[in-house]
């Protein structure tokens, strides 16, 4: 029975996203478009749960933000991975950064059902083979249903 309710919720979210043209997330690193994702609030929740599991299996001692930044830096250096597993990890890391960024009294992920988001990532080289990732998120409202 719970599966039916979950499927109905997902169908309602997908219909609303299509009708209002929301749920799109794009990202650039430097000036290159590296991400074009379309999803719903339920899919956003899945992304938020997947990144910690990926980090735990790959680098269990790494802080979650540092892990995501390292993956994003790899996109800057080598582009998006050509294999599906690597590409999925890179996509999830960028989406996680977007969705967990604080916005006033919430997070940008709270807007996924009501708006489209664009994130411009920048890699800043630091002394001693270190780096820092910064990002700026823009919000574009969808059309009203």
Short mmCIF file of C-alpha atoms in Angstrom, two decimals:
data_model
loop_
_atom_site.label_atom_id
_atom_site.label_comp_id
_atom_site.label_asym_id
_atom_site.label_seq_id
_atom_site.Cartn_x
_atom_site.Cartn_y
_atom_site.Cartn_z
CA UNK A 1 0.00 0.00 0.00
CA UNK A 2 2.84 2.39 0.84
CA UNK A 3 4.34 1.80 -2.59
CA UNK A 4 1.12 3.03 -4.20
CA UNK A 5 1.16 6.27 -2.18
CA UNK A 6 4.83 6.83 -3.05
CA UNK A 7 4.13 6.26 -6.76
CA UNK A 8 1.16 8.65 -6.66
CA UNK A 9 3.31 11.30 -4.94
CA UNK A 10 6.03 10.89 -7.56
CA UNK A 11 3.51 11.14 -10.40
CA UNK A 12 1.97 14.28 -8.87
CA UNK A 13 5.42 15.87 -8.46
CA UNK A 14 6.39 15.00 -12.06
CA UNK A 15 3.12 16.44 -13.41
CA UNK A 16 3.54 19.65 -11.39
CA UNK A 17 7.17 20.04 -12.51
CA UNK A 18 6.15 19.64 -16.14
CA UNK A 19 3.20 21.99 -15.88
CA UNK A 20 5.18 24.73 -14.13
CA UNK A 21 8.52 24.10 -15.88
CA UNK A 22 10.40 23.66 -12.60
CA UNK A 23 12.88 21.19 -11.19
CA UNK A 24 15.70 21.98 -13.62
CA UNK A 25 19.23 22.32 -12.26
CA UNK A 26 22.13 23.38 -14.45
CA UNK A 27 25.74 23.90 -13.45
CA UNK A 28 28.86 25.31 -14.99
CA UNK A 29 32.46 24.97 -13.96
CA UNK A 30 34.39 27.89 -15.31
CA UNK A 31 32.37 28.69 -18.40
CA UNK A 32 31.59 25.11 -19.37
CA UNK A 33 28.11 23.58 -18.88
CA UNK A 34 28.66 20.32 -17.01
CA UNK A 35 25.23 19.51 -15.58
CA UNK A 36 21.68 19.63 -16.86
CA UNK A 37 19.38 17.74 -14.46
CA UNK A 38 15.61 17.63 -14.18
CA UNK A 39 14.00 16.22 -11.07
CA UNK A 40 11.35 16.39 -8.40
CA UNK A 41 11.46 16.97 -4.63
CA UNK A 42 11.44 13.19 -4.06
CA UNK A 43 14.38 12.74 -6.42
CA UNK A 44 16.17 15.59 -4.63
CA UNK A 45 15.72 13.69 -1.37
CA UNK A 46 17.28 10.63 -3.02
CA UNK A 47 20.34 12.67 -4.01
CA UNK A 48 20.72 13.94 -0.45
CA UNK A 49 20.72 10.33 0.82
CA UNK A 50 23.05 8.94 -1.86
CA UNK A 51 26.09 11.19 -1.46
CA UNK A 52 26.83 10.11 2.15
CA UNK A 53 26.60 6.46 1.10
CA UNK A 54 28.99 7.05 -1.81
CA UNK A 55 31.41 8.89 0.45
CA UNK A 56 31.24 6.10 3.04
CA UNK A 57 32.17 3.48 0.45
CA UNK A 58 34.93 5.54 -1.22
CA UNK A 59 36.44 7.77 1.48
CA UNK A 60 34.81 7.03 4.86
CA UNK A 61 37.03 9.43 6.81
CA UNK A 62 36.38 12.45 4.56
CA UNK A 63 34.03 15.21 5.62
CA UNK A 64 30.99 15.24 3.31
CA UNK A 65 31.59 18.76 1.95
CA UNK A 66 35.27 18.03 1.30
CA UNK A 67 34.33 14.84 -0.53
CA UNK A 68 31.83 16.71 -2.73
CA UNK A 69 34.38 19.47 -3.43
CA UNK A 70 37.01 16.91 -4.43
CA UNK A 71 34.61 15.29 -6.86
CA UNK A 72 33.69 18.71 -8.30
CA UNK A 73 37.38 19.55 -8.65
CA UNK A 74 37.82 16.37 -10.70
CA UNK A 75 35.18 17.68 -13.12
CA UNK A 76 37.15 20.93 -13.42
CA UNK A 77 40.38 19.03 -14.13
CA UNK A 78 39.16 16.19 -16.36
CA UNK A 79 35.56 17.02 -17.38
CA UNK A 80 32.60 14.77 -16.72
CA UNK A 81 33.49 11.11 -16.52
CA UNK A 82 32.70 9.01 -19.57
CA UNK A 83 31.69 5.97 -17.51
CA UNK A 84 28.23 5.98 -15.96
CA UNK A 85 29.36 5.31 -12.38
CA UNK A 86 31.85 8.17 -12.33
CA UNK A 87 29.38 10.47 -14.09
CA UNK A 88 26.68 9.66 -11.54
CA UNK A 89 29.03 10.38 -8.62
CA UNK A 90 29.99 13.73 -10.15
CA UNK A 91 26.36 14.64 -10.84
CA UNK A 92 25.28 13.73 -7.32
CA UNK A 93 28.17 15.72 -5.76
CA UNK A 94 27.22 18.88 -7.68
CA UNK A 95 23.50 18.45 -6.93
CA UNK A 96 24.27 17.83 -3.24
CA UNK A 97 26.23 21.09 -3.06
CA UNK A 98 23.36 22.99 -4.71
CA UNK A 99 20.61 21.38 -2.63
CA UNK A 100 22.36 21.82 0.74
CA UNK A 101 23.45 25.44 0.29
CA UNK A 102 21.73 27.67 2.85
CA UNK A 103 19.17 30.20 1.66
CA UNK A 104 17.63 32.64 4.16
CA UNK A 105 15.68 30.31 6.47
CA UNK A 106 16.01 27.12 4.40
CA UNK A 107 18.14 25.56 1.68
CA UNK A 108 18.10 25.86 -2.10
CA UNK A 109 16.89 22.26 -2.28
CA UNK A 110 13.58 23.44 -0.81
CA UNK A 111 12.94 25.35 -4.06
CA UNK A 112 13.25 22.39 -6.44
CA UNK A 113 9.48 22.00 -6.83
CA UNK A 114 8.93 25.72 -7.43
CA UNK A 115 11.92 27.00 -9.41
CA UNK A 116 14.88 26.22 -11.62
CA UNK A 117 18.41 26.60 -10.30
CA UNK A 118 21.73 27.38 -11.95
CA UNK A 119 25.01 26.97 -10.12
CA UNK A 120 28.30 28.46 -11.26
CA UNK A 121 31.17 26.55 -9.63
CA UNK A 122 34.70 27.96 -9.56
CA UNK A 123 37.91 26.19 -8.60
CA UNK A 124 40.52 28.33 -6.86
CA UNK A 125 44.06 26.96 -6.65
CA UNK A 126 45.66 27.37 -3.22
CA UNK A 127 49.31 27.05 -2.14
CA UNK A 128 50.66 23.56 -1.51
CA UNK A 129 48.56 21.64 -4.04
CA UNK A 130 45.36 22.67 -2.28
CA UNK A 131 42.17 24.05 -3.79
CA UNK A 132 38.92 25.68 -2.82
CA UNK A 133 35.57 25.35 -4.56
CA UNK A 134 33.17 28.29 -4.49
CA UNK A 135 29.74 28.52 -6.09
CA UNK A 136 26.98 30.99 -6.78
CA UNK A 137 23.39 29.85 -7.27
CA UNK A 138 20.81 31.70 -9.35
CA UNK A 139 17.07 31.04 -9.04
CA UNK A 140 14.71 31.27 -12.00
CA UNK A 141 11.03 30.91 -11.22
CA UNK A 142 8.93 28.58 -13.36
CA UNK A 143 5.67 29.53 -14.96
CA UNK A 144 2.56 29.45 -12.81
CA UNK A 145 0.26 26.51 -13.40
#
